Coordinates of C-alpha atoms in Angstrom, one line a residue:
X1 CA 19.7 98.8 -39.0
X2 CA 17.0 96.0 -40.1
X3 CA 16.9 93.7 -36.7
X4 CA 17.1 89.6 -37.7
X5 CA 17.0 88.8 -33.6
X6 CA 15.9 90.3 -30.2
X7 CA 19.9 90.7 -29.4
X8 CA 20.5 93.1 -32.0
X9 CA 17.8 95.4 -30.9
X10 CA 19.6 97.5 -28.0
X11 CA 22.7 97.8 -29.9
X12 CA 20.4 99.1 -32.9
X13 CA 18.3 101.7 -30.1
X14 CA 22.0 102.8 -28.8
X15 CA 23.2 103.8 -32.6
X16 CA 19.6 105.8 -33.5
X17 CA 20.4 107.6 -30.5
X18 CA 24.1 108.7 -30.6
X19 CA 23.8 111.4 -32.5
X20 CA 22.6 113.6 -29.8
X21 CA 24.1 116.9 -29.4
X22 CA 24.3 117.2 -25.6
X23 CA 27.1 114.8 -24.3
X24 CA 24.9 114.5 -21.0
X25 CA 21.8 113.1 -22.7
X26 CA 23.5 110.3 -24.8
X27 CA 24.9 109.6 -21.7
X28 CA 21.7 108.9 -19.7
X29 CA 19.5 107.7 -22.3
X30 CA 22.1 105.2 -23.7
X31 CA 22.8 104.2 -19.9
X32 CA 18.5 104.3 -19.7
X33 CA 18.8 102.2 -22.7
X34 CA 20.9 99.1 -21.7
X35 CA 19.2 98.8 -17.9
X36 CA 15.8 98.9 -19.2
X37 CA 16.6 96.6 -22.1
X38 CA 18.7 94.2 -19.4
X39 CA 15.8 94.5 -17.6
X40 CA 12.9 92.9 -19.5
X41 CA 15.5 90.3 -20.1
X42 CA 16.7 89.2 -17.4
X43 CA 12.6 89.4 -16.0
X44 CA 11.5 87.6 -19.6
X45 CA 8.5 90.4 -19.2
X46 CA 5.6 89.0 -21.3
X47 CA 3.7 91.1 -23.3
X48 CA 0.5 91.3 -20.3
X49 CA 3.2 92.8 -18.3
X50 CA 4.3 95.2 -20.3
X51 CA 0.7 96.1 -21.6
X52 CA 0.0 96.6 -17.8
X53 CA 3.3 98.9 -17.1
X54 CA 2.2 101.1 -19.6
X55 CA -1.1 101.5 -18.6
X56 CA 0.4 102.2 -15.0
X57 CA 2.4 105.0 -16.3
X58 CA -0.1 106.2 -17.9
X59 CA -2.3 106.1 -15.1
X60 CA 0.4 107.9 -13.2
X61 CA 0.0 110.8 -15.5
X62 CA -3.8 111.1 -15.2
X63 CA -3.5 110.8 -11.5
X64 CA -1.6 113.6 -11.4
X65 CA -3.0 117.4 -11.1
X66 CA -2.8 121.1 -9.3
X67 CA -3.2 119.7 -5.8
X68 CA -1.6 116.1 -6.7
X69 CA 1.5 114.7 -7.6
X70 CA 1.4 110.9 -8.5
X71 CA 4.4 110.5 -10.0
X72 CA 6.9 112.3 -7.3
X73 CA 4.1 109.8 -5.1
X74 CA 5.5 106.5 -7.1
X75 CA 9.4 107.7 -7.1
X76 CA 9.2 108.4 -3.6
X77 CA 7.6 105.2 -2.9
X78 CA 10.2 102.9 -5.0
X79 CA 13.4 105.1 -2.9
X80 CA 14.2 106.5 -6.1
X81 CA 13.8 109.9 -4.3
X82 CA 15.6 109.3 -1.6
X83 CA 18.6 107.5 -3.9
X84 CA 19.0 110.8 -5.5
X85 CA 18.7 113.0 -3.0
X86 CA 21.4 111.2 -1.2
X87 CA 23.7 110.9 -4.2
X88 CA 23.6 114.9 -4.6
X89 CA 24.4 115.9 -1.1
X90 CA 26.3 115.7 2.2
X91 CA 29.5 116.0 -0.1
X92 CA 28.5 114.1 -3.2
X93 CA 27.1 111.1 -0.9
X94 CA 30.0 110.8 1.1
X95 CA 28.8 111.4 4.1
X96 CA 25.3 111.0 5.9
X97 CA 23.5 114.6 5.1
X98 CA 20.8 116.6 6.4
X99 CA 19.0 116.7 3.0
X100 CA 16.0 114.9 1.9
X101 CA 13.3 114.6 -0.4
X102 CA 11.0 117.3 -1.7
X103 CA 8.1 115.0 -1.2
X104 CA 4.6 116.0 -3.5
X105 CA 3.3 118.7 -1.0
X106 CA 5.5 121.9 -1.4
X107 CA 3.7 125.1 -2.7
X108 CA 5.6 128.0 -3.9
X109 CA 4.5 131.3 -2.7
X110 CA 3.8 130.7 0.9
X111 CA 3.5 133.9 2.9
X112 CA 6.4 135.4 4.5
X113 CA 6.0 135.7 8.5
X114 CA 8.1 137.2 11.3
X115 CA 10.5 135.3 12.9
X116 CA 8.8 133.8 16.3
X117 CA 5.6 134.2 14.5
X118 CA 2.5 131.2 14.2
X119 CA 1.9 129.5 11.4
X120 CA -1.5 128.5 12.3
X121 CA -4.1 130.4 10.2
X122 CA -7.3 128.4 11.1
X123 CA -7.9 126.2 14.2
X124 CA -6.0 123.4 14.2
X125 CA -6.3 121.0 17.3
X126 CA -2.5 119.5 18.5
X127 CA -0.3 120.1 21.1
X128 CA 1.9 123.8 20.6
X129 CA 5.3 123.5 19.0
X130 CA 7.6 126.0 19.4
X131 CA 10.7 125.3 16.4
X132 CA 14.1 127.7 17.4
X133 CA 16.5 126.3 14.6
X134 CA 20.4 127.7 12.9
X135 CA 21.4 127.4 9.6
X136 CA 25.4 127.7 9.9
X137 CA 27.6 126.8 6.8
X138 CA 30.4 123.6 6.6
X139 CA 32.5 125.7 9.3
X140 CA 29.7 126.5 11.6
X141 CA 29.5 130.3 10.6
X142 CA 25.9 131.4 10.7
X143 CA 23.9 132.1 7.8
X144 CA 22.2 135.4 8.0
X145 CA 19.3 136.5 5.2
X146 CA 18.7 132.5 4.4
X147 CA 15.2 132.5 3.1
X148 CA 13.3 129.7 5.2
X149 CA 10.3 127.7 3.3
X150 CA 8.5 125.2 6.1
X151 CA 5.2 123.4 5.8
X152 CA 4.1 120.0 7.3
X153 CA 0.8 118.3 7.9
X154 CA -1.7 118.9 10.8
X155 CA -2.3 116.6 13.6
X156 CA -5.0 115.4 11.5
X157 CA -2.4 114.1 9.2
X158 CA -3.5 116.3 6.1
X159 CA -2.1 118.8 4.3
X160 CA -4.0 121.9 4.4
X161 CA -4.4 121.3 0.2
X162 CA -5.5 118.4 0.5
X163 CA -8.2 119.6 3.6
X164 CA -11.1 122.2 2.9
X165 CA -11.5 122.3 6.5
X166 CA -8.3 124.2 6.8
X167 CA -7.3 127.5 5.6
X168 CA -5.4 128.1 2.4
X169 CA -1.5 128.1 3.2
X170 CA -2.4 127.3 7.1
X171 CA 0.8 125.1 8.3
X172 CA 3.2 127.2 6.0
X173 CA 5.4 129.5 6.0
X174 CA 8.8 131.6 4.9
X175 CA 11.1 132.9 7.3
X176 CA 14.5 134.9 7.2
X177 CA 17.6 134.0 9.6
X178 CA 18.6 137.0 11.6
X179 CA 22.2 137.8 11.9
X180 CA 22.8 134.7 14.1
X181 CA 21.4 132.6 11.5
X182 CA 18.1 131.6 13.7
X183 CA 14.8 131.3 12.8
X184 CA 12.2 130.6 15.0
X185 CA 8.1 129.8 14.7
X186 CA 5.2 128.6 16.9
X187 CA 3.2 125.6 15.4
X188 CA 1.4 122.5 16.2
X189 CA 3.3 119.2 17.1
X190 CA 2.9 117.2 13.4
X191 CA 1.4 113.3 13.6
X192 CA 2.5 110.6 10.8
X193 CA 0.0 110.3 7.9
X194 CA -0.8 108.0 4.9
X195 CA 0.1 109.1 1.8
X196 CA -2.8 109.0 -0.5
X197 CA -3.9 105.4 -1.9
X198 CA -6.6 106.4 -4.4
X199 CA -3.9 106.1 -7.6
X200 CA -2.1 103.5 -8.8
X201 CA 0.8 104.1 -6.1
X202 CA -1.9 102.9 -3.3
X203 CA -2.6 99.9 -5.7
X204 CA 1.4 98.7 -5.8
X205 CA 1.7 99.5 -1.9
X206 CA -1.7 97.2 -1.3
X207 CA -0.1 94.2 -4.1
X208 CA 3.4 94.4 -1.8
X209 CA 1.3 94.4 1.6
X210 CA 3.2 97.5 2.2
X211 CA 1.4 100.1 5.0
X212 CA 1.2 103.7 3.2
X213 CA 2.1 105.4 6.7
X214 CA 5.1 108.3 7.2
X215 CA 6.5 109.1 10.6
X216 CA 5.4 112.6 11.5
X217 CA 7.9 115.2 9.8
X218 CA 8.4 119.1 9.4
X219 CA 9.8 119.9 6.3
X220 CA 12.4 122.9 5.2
X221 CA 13.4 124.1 2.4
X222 CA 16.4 126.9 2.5
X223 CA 17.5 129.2 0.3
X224 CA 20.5 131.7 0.1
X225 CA 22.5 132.7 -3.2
X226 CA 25.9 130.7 -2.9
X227 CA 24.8 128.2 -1.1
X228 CA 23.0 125.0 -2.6
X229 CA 19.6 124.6 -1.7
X230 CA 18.8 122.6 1.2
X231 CA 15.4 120.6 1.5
X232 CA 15.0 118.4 4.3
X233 CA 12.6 117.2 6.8
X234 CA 12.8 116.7 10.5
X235 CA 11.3 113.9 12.0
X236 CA 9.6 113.4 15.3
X237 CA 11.6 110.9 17.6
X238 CA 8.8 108.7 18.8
X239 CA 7.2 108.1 15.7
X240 CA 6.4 104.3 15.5
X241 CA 7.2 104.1 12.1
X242 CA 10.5 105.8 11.8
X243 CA 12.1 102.0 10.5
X244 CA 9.0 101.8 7.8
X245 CA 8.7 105.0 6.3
X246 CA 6.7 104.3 3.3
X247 CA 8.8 106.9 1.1
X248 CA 12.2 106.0 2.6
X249 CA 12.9 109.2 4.0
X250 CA 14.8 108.7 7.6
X251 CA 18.0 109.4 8.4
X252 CA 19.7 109.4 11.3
X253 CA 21.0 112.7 11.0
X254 CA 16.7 113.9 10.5
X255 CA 15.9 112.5 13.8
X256 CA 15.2 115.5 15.9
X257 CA 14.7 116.2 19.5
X258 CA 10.5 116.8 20.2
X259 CA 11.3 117.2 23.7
X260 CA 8.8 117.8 26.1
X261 CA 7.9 121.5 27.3
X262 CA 8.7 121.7 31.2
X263 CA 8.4 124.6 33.2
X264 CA 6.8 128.0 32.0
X265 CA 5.5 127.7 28.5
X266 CA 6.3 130.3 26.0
X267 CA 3.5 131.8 25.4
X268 CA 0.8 133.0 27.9
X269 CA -2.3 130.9 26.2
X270 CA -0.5 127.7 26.4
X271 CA -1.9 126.0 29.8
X272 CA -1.4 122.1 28.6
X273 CA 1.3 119.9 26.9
X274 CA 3.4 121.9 24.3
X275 CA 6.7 120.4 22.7
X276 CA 10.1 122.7 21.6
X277 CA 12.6 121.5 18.7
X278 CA 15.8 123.0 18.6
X279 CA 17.9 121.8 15.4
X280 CA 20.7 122.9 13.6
X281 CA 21.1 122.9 9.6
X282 CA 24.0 123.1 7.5
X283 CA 24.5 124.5 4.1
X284 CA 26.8 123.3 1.5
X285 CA 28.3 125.9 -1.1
X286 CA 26.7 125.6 -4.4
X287 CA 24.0 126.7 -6.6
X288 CA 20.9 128.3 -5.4
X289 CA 18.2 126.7 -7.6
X290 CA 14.7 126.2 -5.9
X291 CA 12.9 123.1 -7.6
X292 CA 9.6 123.1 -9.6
X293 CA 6.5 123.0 -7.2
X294 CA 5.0 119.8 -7.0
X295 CA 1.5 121.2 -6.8
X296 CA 0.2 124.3 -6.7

């Protein structure tokens, strides 16, 4: 195992390594291996460079705290995110499917709320919203007792965490379908936001001369033994950056329908503009595993 050239040193990394008990590992890192090795190859990285990417991950990591999440930040802004999200759903990635990233601003342990109920819980300026959505399985059968996670940003373009002018958990929420699978809540209509630029994430999107903007979004996150669990985000149709989402998150199939309120609003206080979404999401059979909170 004594190296005499720079050839002999991924073959040399790949035997240390083989000896690993779990068949999935030595097939990740050995596959981790010979990229990343291929990699500084085929780039010749000098030694700056590489001085510099460490000190960017490392950077990453001290970015990252309770109400932050740097490095979900960088992997959503390389696609990486997206990539995976679309290789582990809509039937194994061979179709176009209704999931999509987690993104670095879900909280566990939002408070549970009445279907039809706001999830406003301090003044927040924006037009009203009024979501009516199904969850139906592959067949279109209805999914009663799915529990419903949503969140999203305020027309301000913050997240109440990352905003002390907003109350703790205002924008969230956790719902229940009723026997027709519905679930149904009054909010604000969202508006497209920057993701934060203060770590070294903001430094690589200034270097490419990339905006740091994302079309304005709802996200969901659904839960119901049997079925696996579905996080997506809904996006609002007029957004001007739908094509240059900063995080790579649109799909077609997330382009919902903000339509315009006409008529009668649905609720009494409501005397201007107010927007309905109407949208339907499917679950795939699977596991029911929620992922690790971002932030707390």
């Amino acid at each position: 195992m004594i190296i005499t050239r720079q050839e002999d040193v991924t073959d040399v990394v790949l035997a240390a390594m083989s000896g690993a008990p779990n068949e999935r590992l030595r097939t990740v890192m050995a596959t981790f291996v010979r990229h990343l090795h291929e990699f500084a190859r085929e780039v010749r990285l000098t030694e700056a460079e590489f001085e510099f990417a460490i000190d960017f991950l490392n950077r990453i990591g001290q970015a990252t705290n309770d109400t932050h999440n740097e490095g979900v930040l960088f992997s959503d802004a390389v696609g990486l995110s997206t990539l995976v999200c679309l290789l582990n759903n809509g039937q194994d990635g061979a179709s176009e499917t209704a999931a999509a990233l987690l993104g670095p601003f879900w909280r566990a342990n939002a408070p549970r709320v009445e279907n039809g109920a706001s999830i406003l819980r301090s003044p927040t300026p924006g037009a009203p919203l009024f979501v009516d959505c199904r969850i139906a399985d592959a067949l279109g059968a209805p999914l009663p007792g799915v529990s419903v996670d949503v969140w999203q940003a305020s027309p301000s373009g913050m997240y109440e965490n990352q905003d002390a002018g907003q109350a703790d958990m205002n924008l969230r929420g956790v719902f229940e379908t009723d026997a027709n699978g519905r679930f149904a809540f009054r909010s604000v209509k969202p508006a497209g936001y920057p993701v934060p630029t203060h770590g070294p994430t903001g430094e690589m999107l200034a270097a490419q001369r990339r905006h740091p903007f994302r079309p304005a979004h709802l996200h969901v996150l659904a839960f119901r033994p049997g079925f696996k669990t579905l996080i997506t985000q809904i996006f609002v149709d007029d957004d001007e950056h739908l094509e240059s989402d900063v995080v790579f998150g649109v799909t077609r199939a997330l382009i919902g329908d903000f339509r315009k309120g006409e008529g009668a609003p649905p609720a009494p206080d409501v005397t201007g503009e107010w927007f309905s979404l109407n949208y339907t999401f499917v679950m795939e059979p699977g596991e029911a595993v929620l992922p690790h909170p971002p932030i707390k």
